[in-house]
Coordinates of C-alpha atoms and ligand atoms in Angstrom, one line a residue:
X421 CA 2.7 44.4 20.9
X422 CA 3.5 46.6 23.8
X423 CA 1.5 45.5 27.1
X424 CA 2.3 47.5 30.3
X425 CA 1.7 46.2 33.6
X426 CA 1.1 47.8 37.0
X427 CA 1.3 46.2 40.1
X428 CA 4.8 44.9 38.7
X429 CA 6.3 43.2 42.0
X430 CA 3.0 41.3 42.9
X431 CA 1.9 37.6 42.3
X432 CA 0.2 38.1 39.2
X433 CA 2.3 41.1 38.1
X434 CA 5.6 39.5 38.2
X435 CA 4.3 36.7 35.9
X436 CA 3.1 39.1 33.4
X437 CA 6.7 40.3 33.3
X438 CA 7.8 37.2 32.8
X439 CA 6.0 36.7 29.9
X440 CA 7.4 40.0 28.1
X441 CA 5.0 42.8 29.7
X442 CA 6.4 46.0 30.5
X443 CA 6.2 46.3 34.3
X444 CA 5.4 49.3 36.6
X445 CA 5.9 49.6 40.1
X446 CA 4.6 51.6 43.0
X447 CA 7.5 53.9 42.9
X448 CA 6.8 54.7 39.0
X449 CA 3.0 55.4 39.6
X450 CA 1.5 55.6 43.1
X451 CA -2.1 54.5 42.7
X452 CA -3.0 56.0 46.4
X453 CA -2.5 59.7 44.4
X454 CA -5.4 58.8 42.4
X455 CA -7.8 62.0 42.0
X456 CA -4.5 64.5 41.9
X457 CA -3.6 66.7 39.0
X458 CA 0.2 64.8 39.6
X459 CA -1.5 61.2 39.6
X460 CA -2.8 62.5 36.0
X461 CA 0.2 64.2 34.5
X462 CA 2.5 60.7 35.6
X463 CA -0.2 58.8 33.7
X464 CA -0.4 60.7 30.7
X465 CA 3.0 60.1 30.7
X466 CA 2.2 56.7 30.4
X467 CA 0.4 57.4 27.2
X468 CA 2.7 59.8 25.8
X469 CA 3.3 60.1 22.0
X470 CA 6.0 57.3 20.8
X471 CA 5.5 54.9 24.3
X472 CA 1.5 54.7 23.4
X473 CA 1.0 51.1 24.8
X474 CA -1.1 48.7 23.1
X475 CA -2.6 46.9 26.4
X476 CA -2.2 47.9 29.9
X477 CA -3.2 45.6 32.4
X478 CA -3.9 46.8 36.0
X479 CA -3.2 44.4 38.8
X480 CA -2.0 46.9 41.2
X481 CA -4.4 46.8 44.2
X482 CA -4.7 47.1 47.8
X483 CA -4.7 43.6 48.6
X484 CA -4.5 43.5 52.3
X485 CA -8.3 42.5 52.8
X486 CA -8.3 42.9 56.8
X487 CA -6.5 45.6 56.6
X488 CA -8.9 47.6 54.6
X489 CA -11.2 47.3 57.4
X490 CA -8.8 49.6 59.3
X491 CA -10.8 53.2 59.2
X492 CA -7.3 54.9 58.9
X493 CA -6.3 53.0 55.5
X494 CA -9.8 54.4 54.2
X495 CA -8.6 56.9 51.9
X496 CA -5.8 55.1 50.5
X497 CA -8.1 51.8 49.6
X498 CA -10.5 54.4 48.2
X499 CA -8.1 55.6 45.9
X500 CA -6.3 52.6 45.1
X501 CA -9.2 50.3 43.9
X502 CA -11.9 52.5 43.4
X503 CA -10.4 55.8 42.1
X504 CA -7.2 55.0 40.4
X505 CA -8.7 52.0 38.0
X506 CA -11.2 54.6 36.3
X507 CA -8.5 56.8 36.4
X508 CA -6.2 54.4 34.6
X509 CA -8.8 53.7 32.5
X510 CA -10.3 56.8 31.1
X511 CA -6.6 57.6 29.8
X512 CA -6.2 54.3 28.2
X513 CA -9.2 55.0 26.1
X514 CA -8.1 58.7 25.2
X515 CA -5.2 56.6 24.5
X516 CA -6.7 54.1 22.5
X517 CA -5.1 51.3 24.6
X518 CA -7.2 48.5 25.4
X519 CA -7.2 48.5 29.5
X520 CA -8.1 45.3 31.0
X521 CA -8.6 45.8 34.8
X522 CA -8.3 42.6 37.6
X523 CA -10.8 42.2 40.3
X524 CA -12.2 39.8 42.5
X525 CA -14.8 37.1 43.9
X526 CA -15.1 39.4 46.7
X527 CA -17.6 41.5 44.6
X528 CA -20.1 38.4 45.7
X529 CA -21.2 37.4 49.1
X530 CA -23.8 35.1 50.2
X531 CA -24.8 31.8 49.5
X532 CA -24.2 29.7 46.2
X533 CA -26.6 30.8 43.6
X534 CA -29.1 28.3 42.2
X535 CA -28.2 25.3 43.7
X536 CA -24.6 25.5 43.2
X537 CA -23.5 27.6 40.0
X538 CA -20.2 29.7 40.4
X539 CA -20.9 33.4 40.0
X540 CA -21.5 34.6 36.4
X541 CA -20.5 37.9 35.1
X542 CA -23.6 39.9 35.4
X543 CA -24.8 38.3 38.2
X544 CA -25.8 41.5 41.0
X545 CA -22.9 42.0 43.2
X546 CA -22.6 42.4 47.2
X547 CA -19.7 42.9 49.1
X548 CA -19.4 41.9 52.3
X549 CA -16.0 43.8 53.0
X550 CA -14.0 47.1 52.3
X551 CA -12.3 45.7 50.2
X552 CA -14.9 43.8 47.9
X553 CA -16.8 47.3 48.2
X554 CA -13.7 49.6 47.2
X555 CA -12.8 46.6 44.3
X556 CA -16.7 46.9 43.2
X557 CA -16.2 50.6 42.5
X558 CA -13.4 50.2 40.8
X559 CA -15.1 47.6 38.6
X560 CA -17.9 49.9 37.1
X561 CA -15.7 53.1 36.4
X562 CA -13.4 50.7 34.3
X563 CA -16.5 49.3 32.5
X564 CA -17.8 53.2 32.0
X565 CA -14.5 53.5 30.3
X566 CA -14.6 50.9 28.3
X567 CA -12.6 48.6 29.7
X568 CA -12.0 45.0 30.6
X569 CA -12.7 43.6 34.0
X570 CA -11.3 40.3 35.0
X571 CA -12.6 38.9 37.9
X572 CA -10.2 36.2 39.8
X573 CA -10.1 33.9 43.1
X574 CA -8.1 32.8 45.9
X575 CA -4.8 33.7 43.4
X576 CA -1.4 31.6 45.1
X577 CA 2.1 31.5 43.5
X578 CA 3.9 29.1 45.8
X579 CA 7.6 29.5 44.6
X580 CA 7.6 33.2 43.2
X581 CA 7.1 34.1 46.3
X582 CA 6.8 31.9 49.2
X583 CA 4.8 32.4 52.5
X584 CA 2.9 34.5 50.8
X585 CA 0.2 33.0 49.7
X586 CA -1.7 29.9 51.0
X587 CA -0.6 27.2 49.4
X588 CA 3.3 27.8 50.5
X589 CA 2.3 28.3 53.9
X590 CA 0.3 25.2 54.0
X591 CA 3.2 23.8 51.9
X592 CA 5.4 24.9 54.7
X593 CA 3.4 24.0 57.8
X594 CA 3.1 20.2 56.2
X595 CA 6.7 20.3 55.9
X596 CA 7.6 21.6 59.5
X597 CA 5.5 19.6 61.7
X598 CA 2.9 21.9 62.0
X599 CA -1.0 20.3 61.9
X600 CA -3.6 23.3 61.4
X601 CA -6.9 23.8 61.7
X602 CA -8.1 25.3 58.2
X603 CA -12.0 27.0 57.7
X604 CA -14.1 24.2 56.0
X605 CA -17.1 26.5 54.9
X606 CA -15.2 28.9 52.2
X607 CA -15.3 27.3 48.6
X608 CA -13.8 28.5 46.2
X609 CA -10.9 27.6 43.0
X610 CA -7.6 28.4 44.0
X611 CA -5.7 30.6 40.9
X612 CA -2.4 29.9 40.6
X613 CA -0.4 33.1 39.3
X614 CA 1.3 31.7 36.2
X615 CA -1.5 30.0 34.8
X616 CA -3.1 33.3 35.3
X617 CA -0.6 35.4 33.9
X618 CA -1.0 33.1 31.0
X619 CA -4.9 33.4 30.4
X620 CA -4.6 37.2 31.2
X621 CA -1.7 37.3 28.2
X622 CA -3.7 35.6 26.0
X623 CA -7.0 37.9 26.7
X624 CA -4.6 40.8 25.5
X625 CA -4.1 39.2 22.3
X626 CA -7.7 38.4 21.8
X627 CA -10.6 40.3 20.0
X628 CA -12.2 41.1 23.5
X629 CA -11.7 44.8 24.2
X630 CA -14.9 45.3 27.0
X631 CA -17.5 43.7 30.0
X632 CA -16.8 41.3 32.7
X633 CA -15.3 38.0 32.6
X634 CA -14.0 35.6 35.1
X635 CA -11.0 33.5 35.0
X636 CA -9.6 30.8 37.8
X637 CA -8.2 27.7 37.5
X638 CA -10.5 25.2 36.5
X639 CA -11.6 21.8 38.6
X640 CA -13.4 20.8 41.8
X641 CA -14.3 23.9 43.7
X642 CA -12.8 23.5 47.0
X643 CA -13.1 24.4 50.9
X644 CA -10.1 25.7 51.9
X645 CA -9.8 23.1 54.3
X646 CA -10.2 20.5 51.5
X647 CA -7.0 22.9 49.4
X648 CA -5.0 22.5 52.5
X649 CA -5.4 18.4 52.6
X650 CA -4.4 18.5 48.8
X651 CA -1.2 20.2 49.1
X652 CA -0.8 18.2 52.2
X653 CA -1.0 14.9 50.2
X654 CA 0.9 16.1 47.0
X655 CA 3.9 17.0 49.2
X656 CA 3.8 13.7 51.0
X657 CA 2.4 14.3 54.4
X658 CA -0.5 13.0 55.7
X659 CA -3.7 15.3 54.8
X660 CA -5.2 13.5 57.9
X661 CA -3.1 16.4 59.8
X662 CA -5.3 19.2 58.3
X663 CA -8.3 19.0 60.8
X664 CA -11.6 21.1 59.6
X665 CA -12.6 24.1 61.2
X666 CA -15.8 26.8 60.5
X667 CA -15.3 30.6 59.8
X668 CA -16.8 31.2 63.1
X669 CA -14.5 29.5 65.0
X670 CA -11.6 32.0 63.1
X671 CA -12.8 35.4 63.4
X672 CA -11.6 38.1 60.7
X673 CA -11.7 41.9 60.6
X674 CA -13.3 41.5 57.6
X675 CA -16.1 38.8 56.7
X676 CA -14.8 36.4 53.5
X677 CA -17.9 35.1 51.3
X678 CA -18.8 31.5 51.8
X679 CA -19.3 31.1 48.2
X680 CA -16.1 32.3 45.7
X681 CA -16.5 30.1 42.6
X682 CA -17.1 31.9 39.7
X683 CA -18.5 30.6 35.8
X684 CA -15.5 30.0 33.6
X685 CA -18.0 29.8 30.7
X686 CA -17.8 32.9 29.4
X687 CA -13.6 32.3 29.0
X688 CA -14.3 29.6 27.2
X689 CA -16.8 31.6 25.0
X690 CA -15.2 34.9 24.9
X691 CA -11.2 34.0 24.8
X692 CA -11.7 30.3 23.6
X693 CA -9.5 28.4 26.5
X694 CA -10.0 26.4 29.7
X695 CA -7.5 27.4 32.5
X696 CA -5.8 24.1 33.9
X697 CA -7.5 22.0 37.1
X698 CA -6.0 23.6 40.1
X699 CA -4.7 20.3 41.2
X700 CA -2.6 19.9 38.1
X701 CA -1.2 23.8 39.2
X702 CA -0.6 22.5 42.6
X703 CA 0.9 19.5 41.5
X704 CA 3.5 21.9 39.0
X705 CA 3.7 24.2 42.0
X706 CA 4.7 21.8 44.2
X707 CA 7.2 20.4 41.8
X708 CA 8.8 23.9 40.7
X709 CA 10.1 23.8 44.4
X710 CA 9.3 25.4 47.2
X711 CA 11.7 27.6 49.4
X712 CA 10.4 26.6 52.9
X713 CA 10.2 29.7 55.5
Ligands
NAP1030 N1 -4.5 37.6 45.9 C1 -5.7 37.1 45.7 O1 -6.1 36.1 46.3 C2 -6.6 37.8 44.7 C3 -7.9 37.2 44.6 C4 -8.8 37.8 43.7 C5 -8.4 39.0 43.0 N2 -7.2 39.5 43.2 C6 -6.8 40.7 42.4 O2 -5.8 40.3 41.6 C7 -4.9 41.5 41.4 C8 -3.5 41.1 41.7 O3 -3.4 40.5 43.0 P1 -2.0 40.0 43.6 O4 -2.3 38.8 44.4 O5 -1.0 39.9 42.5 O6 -1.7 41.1 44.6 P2 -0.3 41.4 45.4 O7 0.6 40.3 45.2 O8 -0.7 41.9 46.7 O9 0.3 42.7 44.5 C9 -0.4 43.9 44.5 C10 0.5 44.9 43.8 O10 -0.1 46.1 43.9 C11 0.8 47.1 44.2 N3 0.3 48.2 44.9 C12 -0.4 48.3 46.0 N4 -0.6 49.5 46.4 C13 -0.1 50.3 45.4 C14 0.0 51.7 45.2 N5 -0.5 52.6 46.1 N6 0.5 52.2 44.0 C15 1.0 51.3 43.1 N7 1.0 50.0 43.3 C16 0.5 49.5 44.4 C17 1.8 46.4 45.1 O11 3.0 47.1 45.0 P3 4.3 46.7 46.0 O12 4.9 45.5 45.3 O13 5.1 47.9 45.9 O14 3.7 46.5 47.4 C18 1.9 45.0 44.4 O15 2.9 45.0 43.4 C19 -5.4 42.6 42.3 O16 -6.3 43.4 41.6 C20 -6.3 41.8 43.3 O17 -7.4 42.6 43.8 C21 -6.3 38.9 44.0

Protein backbone atom coordinates (compact mmCIF):
# COMPACT_ATOMS: atom_id res chain seq x y z
CA UNK A 1 0.00 0.00 0.00
CA UNK A 2 1.37 3.32 -1.12
CA UNK A 3 0.57 6.19 1.59
CA UNK A 4 1.96 9.71 0.79
CA UNK A 5 2.58 12.21 3.37
CA UNK A 6 2.79 16.00 3.30
CA UNK A 7 4.12 17.99 5.90
CA UNK A 8 7.19 15.46 5.65
CA UNK A 9 9.80 17.33 7.99
CA UNK A 10 7.26 17.98 10.85
CA UNK A 11 6.51 16.22 14.21
CA UNK A 12 3.91 14.03 13.00
CA UNK A 13 5.20 13.88 9.41
CA UNK A 14 8.54 12.63 10.12
CA UNK A 15 7.09 9.67 12.11
CA UNK A 16 4.80 8.70 9.30
CA UNK A 17 7.99 8.35 7.25
CA UNK A 18 9.36 6.37 9.59
CA UNK A 19 6.85 4.00 9.45
CA UNK A 20 7.25 3.52 5.47
CA UNK A 21 5.04 6.59 4.18
CA UNK A 22 6.15 8.35 1.24
CA UNK A 23 7.00 11.91 2.38
CA UNK A 24 6.55 15.38 0.80
CA UNK A 25 8.04 18.47 1.71
CA UNK A 26 7.35 22.10 1.24
CA UNK A 27 9.76 22.34 -1.54
CA UNK A 28 7.89 19.46 -3.47
CA UNK A 29 4.28 21.13 -2.98
CA UNK A 30 3.88 24.59 -1.45
CA UNK A 31 0.51 24.46 0.20
CA UNK A 32 0.55 28.56 0.48
CA UNK A 33 -0.06 28.33 -3.70
CA UNK A 34 -3.24 26.77 -2.98
CA UNK A 35 -6.10 28.27 -5.35
CA UNK A 36 -3.36 28.56 -8.46
CA UNK A 37 -3.62 26.72 -11.69
CA UNK A 38 0.36 25.62 -10.69
CA UNK A 39 -0.75 24.46 -7.15
CA UNK A 40 -3.23 22.13 -9.23
CA UNK A 41 -1.07 20.93 -12.07
CA UNK A 42 1.96 19.91 -9.07
CA UNK A 43 -0.93 17.99 -7.46
CA UNK A 44 -2.26 16.20 -10.23
CA UNK A 45 1.03 15.21 -10.48
CA UNK A 46 0.65 13.66 -7.38
CA UNK A 47 -2.03 11.56 -8.68
CA UNK A 48 -0.64 10.85 -12.01
CA UNK A 49 -1.25 7.49 -13.83
CA UNK A 50 1.41 4.68 -12.43
CA UNK A 51 2.29 6.82 -8.82
CA UNK A 52 -1.79 6.81 -8.01
CA UNK A 53 -1.35 6.66 -4.15
CA UNK A 54 -3.49 4.58 -2.13
CA UNK A 55 -3.72 7.06 1.15
CA UNK A 56 -2.43 10.43 1.37
CA UNK A 57 -2.34 11.93 4.65
CA UNK A 58 -2.05 15.76 5.08
CA UNK A 59 -0.32 17.07 8.06
CA UNK A 60 1.25 19.96 6.47
CA UNK A 61 -0.19 23.04 8.26
CA UNK A 62 0.62 26.40 9.34
CA UNK A 63 1.32 25.70 12.77
CA UNK A 64 2.65 28.86 14.23
CA UNK A 65 -0.66 29.66 16.26
CA UNK A 66 0.36 33.33 17.31
CA UNK A 67 1.68 33.92 14.41
CA UNK A 68 -1.49 33.57 12.50
CA UNK A 69 -2.81 36.36 14.32
CA UNK A 70 -0.27 38.54 12.35
CA UNK A 71 -2.67 40.32 9.59
CA UNK A 72 0.32 40.09 7.13
CA UNK A 73 0.55 36.05 7.32
CA UNK A 74 -3.33 36.26 6.46
CA UNK A 75 -3.22 35.05 3.01
CA UNK A 76 -0.74 32.44 3.42
CA UNK A 77 -2.76 30.74 6.64
CA UNK A 78 -5.77 31.12 4.43
CA UNK A 79 -4.37 29.08 1.83
CA UNK A 80 -2.43 26.69 3.84
CA UNK A 81 -5.23 25.29 6.11
CA UNK A 82 -8.27 26.35 4.65
CA UNK A 83 -7.66 26.23 0.87
CA UNK A 84 -5.09 23.75 0.14
CA UNK A 85 -6.78 20.72 2.30
CA UNK A 86 -9.99 20.83 -0.04
CA UNK A 87 -7.67 21.27 -2.67
CA UNK A 88 -5.68 18.19 -1.71
CA UNK A 89 -8.65 16.57 -1.18
CA UNK A 90 -10.91 17.02 -4.16
CA UNK A 91 -7.93 15.37 -6.30
CA UNK A 92 -7.58 12.52 -3.93
CA UNK A 93 -11.18 11.60 -4.64
CA UNK A 94 -10.85 12.11 -8.55
CA UNK A 95 -8.05 10.04 -7.68
CA UNK A 96 -9.66 7.49 -5.77
CA UNK A 97 -7.17 7.82 -2.87
CA UNK A 98 -8.57 7.80 0.46
CA UNK A 99 -7.35 11.41 1.91
CA UNK A 100 -7.30 11.63 5.60
CA UNK A 101 -6.70 15.23 6.69
CA UNK A 102 -5.17 16.30 10.49
CA UNK A 103 -6.72 19.02 12.43
CA UNK A 104 -7.04 20.29 15.78
CA UNK A 105 -8.72 20.95 19.33
CA UNK A 106 -8.54 24.41 18.38
CA UNK A 107 -11.74 23.98 16.40
CA UNK A 108 -13.38 24.19 20.12
CA UNK A 109 -13.32 27.04 22.57
CA UNK A 110 -15.13 27.56 25.72
CA UNK A 111 -15.86 25.75 28.63
CA UNK A 112 -15.90 21.85 29.10
CA UNK A 113 -19.17 20.51 27.75
CA UNK A 114 -21.54 18.74 30.13
CA UNK A 115 -19.85 18.58 33.19
CA UNK A 116 -16.61 17.54 31.93
CA UNK A 117 -16.78 15.27 28.55
CA UNK A 118 -13.88 15.85 25.98
CA UNK A 119 -15.15 17.23 22.76
CA UNK A 120 -16.95 14.66 20.49
CA UNK A 121 -16.82 14.73 16.80
CA UNK A 122 -19.98 16.48 15.89
CA UNK A 123 -20.01 18.52 18.67
CA UNK A 124 -20.63 22.52 17.04
CA UNK A 125 -17.26 24.07 16.66
CA UNK A 126 -15.91 27.74 17.70
CA UNK A 127 -12.66 29.02 17.29
CA UNK A 128 -11.24 31.28 19.29
CA UNK A 129 -8.10 32.04 17.03
CA UNK A 130 -6.90 32.44 13.29
CA UNK A 131 -5.67 29.52 13.39
CA UNK A 132 -8.58 27.28 14.83
CA UNK A 133 -10.73 29.39 12.30
CA UNK A 134 -8.46 28.83 9.12
CA UNK A 135 -8.05 24.91 10.53
CA UNK A 136 -12.10 24.80 10.78
CA UNK A 137 -12.28 25.73 7.06
CA UNK A 138 -10.14 23.48 6.13
CA UNK A 139 -12.08 20.72 8.06
CA UNK A 140 -15.44 21.02 6.18
CA UNK A 141 -13.97 21.25 2.47
CA UNK A 142 -12.05 17.94 3.27
CA UNK A 143 -15.36 16.42 4.63
CA UNK A 144 -17.27 17.84 1.28
CA UNK A 145 -14.68 15.84 -0.46
CA UNK A 146 -15.05 12.96 1.21
CA UNK A 147 -12.39 12.82 3.22
CA UNK A 148 -11.09 11.96 6.65
CA UNK A 149 -10.57 14.53 9.33
CA UNK A 150 -8.51 13.66 12.32
CA UNK A 151 -8.68 15.97 15.03
CA UNK A 152 -5.45 15.94 17.55
CA UNK A 153 -4.09 17.85 20.75
CA UNK A 154 -1.26 19.42 22.30
CA UNK A 155 1.03 16.96 19.77
CA UNK A 156 5.05 16.81 21.42
CA UNK A 157 7.87 14.58 20.12
CA UNK A 158 10.64 15.23 22.57
CA UNK A 159 13.70 13.57 20.95
CA UNK A 160 12.80 13.90 17.14
CA UNK A 161 13.08 17.10 17.57
CA UNK A 162 13.96 18.84 20.68
CA UNK A 163 12.97 22.35 21.90
CA UNK A 164 10.36 22.17 19.86
CA UNK A 165 7.73 21.15 21.55
CA UNK A 166 6.70 21.35 25.27
CA UNK A 167 7.64 18.59 26.77
CA UNK A 168 11.56 18.96 25.65
CA UNK A 169 11.61 22.36 26.73
CA UNK A 170 10.17 21.58 30.08
CA UNK A 171 12.45 18.50 29.82
CA UNK A 172 15.25 20.96 29.29
CA UNK A 173 14.34 23.78 31.79
CA UNK A 174 14.16 20.89 34.64
CA UNK A 175 17.43 19.87 33.58
CA UNK A 176 19.20 23.37 33.48
CA UNK A 177 18.09 24.90 36.64
CA UNK A 178 15.41 26.68 35.35
CA UNK A 179 11.91 26.74 37.71
CA UNK A 180 8.88 28.13 35.45
CA UNK A 181 5.80 29.28 35.95
CA UNK A 182 3.41 27.15 33.54
CA UNK A 183 -0.62 28.21 32.86
CA UNK A 184 -2.73 25.97 35.18
CA UNK A 185 -6.26 26.69 33.47
CA UNK A 186 -5.51 24.89 29.93
CA UNK A 187 -6.51 21.08 30.00
CA UNK A 188 -5.97 19.08 27.66
CA UNK A 189 -4.02 15.26 26.54
CA UNK A 190 -0.68 15.81 25.37
CA UNK A 191 -0.16 13.58 21.87
CA UNK A 192 3.05 12.35 21.53
CA UNK A 193 4.04 12.11 17.75
CA UNK A 194 4.96 8.48 17.45
CA UNK A 195 2.15 7.14 19.07
CA UNK A 196 0.33 9.23 16.74
CA UNK A 197 1.99 8.40 13.73
CA UNK A 198 1.11 4.89 14.77
CA UNK A 199 -2.86 5.34 15.26
CA UNK A 200 -2.83 7.60 12.02
CA UNK A 201 -0.97 4.40 10.21
CA UNK A 202 -3.33 2.20 11.34
CA UNK A 203 -6.52 4.48 10.35
CA UNK A 204 -5.02 4.11 6.77
CA UNK A 205 -5.22 0.51 6.84
CA UNK A 206 -8.68 0.49 8.32
CA UNK A 207 -12.25 0.34 6.65
CA UNK A 208 -12.84 4.05 7.62
CA UNK A 209 -12.70 6.13 4.42
CA UNK A 210 -14.91 9.51 5.77
CA UNK A 211 -16.31 12.06 9.03
CA UNK A 212 -14.45 13.24 11.98
CA UNK A 213 -12.62 11.49 14.47
CA UNK A 214 -10.34 12.40 17.30
CA UNK A 215 -7.30 10.77 18.33
CA UNK A 216 -4.76 11.77 21.44
CA UNK A 217 -3.02 9.93 23.83
CA UNK A 218 -5.17 8.50 26.26
CA UNK A 219 -5.13 9.15 30.32
CA UNK A 220 -5.81 11.89 32.80
CA UNK A 221 -6.50 15.06 30.98
CA UNK A 222 -4.06 17.49 32.15
CA UNK A 223 -3.32 21.43 32.90
CA UNK A 224 -0.34 22.21 31.35
CA UNK A 225 1.01 23.13 34.55
CA UNK A 226 0.17 19.64 35.87
CA UNK A 227 2.22 18.13 32.16
CA UNK A 228 5.10 20.25 33.18
CA UNK A 229 5.31 18.71 37.03
CA UNK A 230 5.12 15.21 35.30
CA UNK A 231 7.98 15.53 33.08
CA UNK A 232 9.55 17.24 35.92
CA UNK A 233 9.24 14.15 38.20
CA UNK A 234 9.91 11.52 35.45
CA UNK A 235 13.27 13.15 34.71
CA UNK A 236 14.16 13.35 38.43
CA UNK A 237 13.72 16.96 39.43
CA UNK A 238 11.54 18.11 41.78
CA UNK A 239 7.97 19.02 40.18
CA UNK A 240 7.68 21.26 43.33
CA UNK A 241 9.86 23.75 40.88
CA UNK A 242 6.99 24.04 38.43
CA UNK A 243 4.87 26.80 40.20
CA UNK A 244 1.09 27.37 38.69
CA UNK A 245 0.20 30.26 36.88
CA UNK A 246 -3.40 31.40 34.96
CA UNK A 247 -3.61 32.33 31.15
CA UNK A 248 -4.19 35.78 32.27
CA UNK A 249 -1.18 36.28 33.90
CA UNK A 250 0.69 35.02 30.29
CA UNK A 251 -0.86 36.98 27.65
CA UNK A 252 -0.88 35.48 23.91
CA UNK A 253 -1.56 37.04 20.49
CA UNK A 254 -3.88 34.51 20.11
CA UNK A 255 -6.48 33.20 22.90
CA UNK A 256 -5.86 29.08 23.52
CA UNK A 257 -9.24 27.27 24.70
CA UNK A 258 -9.39 26.39 28.26
CA UNK A 259 -10.90 23.11 27.42
CA UNK A 260 -8.77 20.82 24.63
CA UNK A 261 -9.75 17.20 25.52
CA UNK A 262 -11.40 15.47 23.04
CA UNK A 263 -13.76 11.85 23.11
CA UNK A 264 -11.43 8.97 22.08
CA UNK A 265 -14.62 6.91 21.78
CA UNK A 266 -15.26 6.98 18.54
CA UNK A 267 -11.35 5.51 17.84
CA UNK A 268 -12.18 2.93 19.73
CA UNK A 269 -15.41 2.39 17.81
CA UNK A 270 -14.36 3.33 14.43
CA UNK A 271 -10.47 2.03 14.17
CA UNK A 272 -10.83 -0.52 17.13
CA UNK A 273 -7.67 0.80 19.38
CA UNK A 274 -6.87 2.82 22.51
CA UNK A 275 -3.87 5.20 22.07
CA UNK A 276 -1.37 4.73 25.13
CA UNK A 277 -1.78 6.99 28.59
CA UNK A 278 0.31 10.01 27.87
CA UNK A 279 2.30 9.36 30.95
CA UNK A 280 3.51 6.02 29.61
CA UNK A 281 4.55 8.27 26.16
CA UNK A 282 6.31 10.60 28.45
CA UNK A 283 7.85 8.02 30.41
CA UNK A 284 9.23 6.29 26.69
CA UNK A 285 10.02 9.92 25.70
CA UNK A 286 11.94 10.61 28.38
CA UNK A 287 13.75 7.40 28.13
CA UNK A 288 14.51 7.56 24.18
CA UNK A 289 16.83 10.46 25.39
CA UNK A 290 16.67 13.78 25.14
CA UNK A 291 19.32 16.16 23.43
CA UNK A 292 19.21 19.14 25.88
CA UNK A 293 19.32 22.69 24.16
N1 LIG B 1 1.55 20.69 17.12
C1 LIG B 1 0.42 20.58 17.80
O1 LIG B 1 0.38 20.72 19.03
C2 LIG B 1 -0.86 20.22 17.08
C3 LIG B 1 -2.05 20.12 17.83
C4 LIG B 1 -3.23 19.79 17.17
C5 LIG B 1 -3.23 19.56 15.80
N2 LIG B 1 -2.07 19.69 15.11
C6 LIG B 1 -2.12 19.46 13.66
O2 LIG B 1 -1.31 18.32 13.38
C7 LIG B 1 -0.71 18.46 12.10
C8 LIG B 1 0.78 18.22 12.21
O3 LIG B 1 1.33 19.14 13.15
P1 LIG B 1 2.87 19.13 13.51
O4 LIG B 1 2.96 19.38 14.98
O5 LIG B 1 3.53 17.94 12.91
O6 LIG B 1 3.32 20.46 12.78
P2 LIG B 1 4.80 20.97 12.45
O7 LIG B 1 5.82 20.18 13.17
O8 LIG B 1 4.75 22.45 12.60
O9 LIG B 1 4.92 20.61 10.90
C9 LIG B 1 4.14 21.26 9.95
C10 LIG B 1 4.64 20.85 8.60
O10 LIG B 1 3.87 21.59 7.64
C11 LIG B 1 4.76 22.05 6.66
N3 LIG B 1 4.30 23.26 6.02
C12 LIG B 1 4.02 24.46 6.59
N4 LIG B 1 3.71 25.36 5.65
C13 LIG B 1 3.78 24.69 4.46
C14 LIG B 1 3.58 25.08 3.12
N5 LIG B 1 3.29 26.35 2.77
N6 LIG B 1 3.72 24.15 2.13
C15 LIG B 1 4.05 22.89 2.46
N7 LIG B 1 4.28 22.46 3.70
C16 LIG B 1 4.14 23.37 4.69
C17 LIG B 1 6.05 22.34 7.39
O11 LIG B 1 7.08 22.36 6.45
P3 LIG B 1 8.60 22.77 6.83
O12 LIG B 1 9.15 21.56 7.51
O13 LIG B 1 9.21 23.07 5.50
O14 LIG B 1 8.48 23.98 7.71
C18 LIG B 1 6.12 21.17 8.37
O15 LIG B 1 6.76 20.08 7.79
C19 LIG B 1 -1.10 19.86 11.60
O16 LIG B 1 -2.22 19.73 10.75
C20 LIG B 1 -1.52 20.60 12.85
O17 LIG B 1 -2.48 21.59 12.55
C21 LIG B 1 -0.88 19.99 15.71
Amino acid sequence: MTVIVTGAHGQVGRCLVALGGEGITRAELDLSSAGTADFRTAVSSLFADGRRPDVMINTAAWTDVDGAEDVTNRRTVEAVNAIAPGELARAAADARTKFIHISTDYVFSGAAPDGGRGWRPDDPVHPANEYGRTKSEGEQAVLAAGGVVVRTSWVWSGPEAPGRDFVSVMATLAENGVDPRVVDDQVGRPTYAPDLAEELWALAHADVASGILNVTNAGEPVSWCGLAKEVFRLSGHDPARVTPCTTRDWPMPAARPPWSVLDLEPWSTRVGRTPPDWQDSVRRGLGAGFRLG
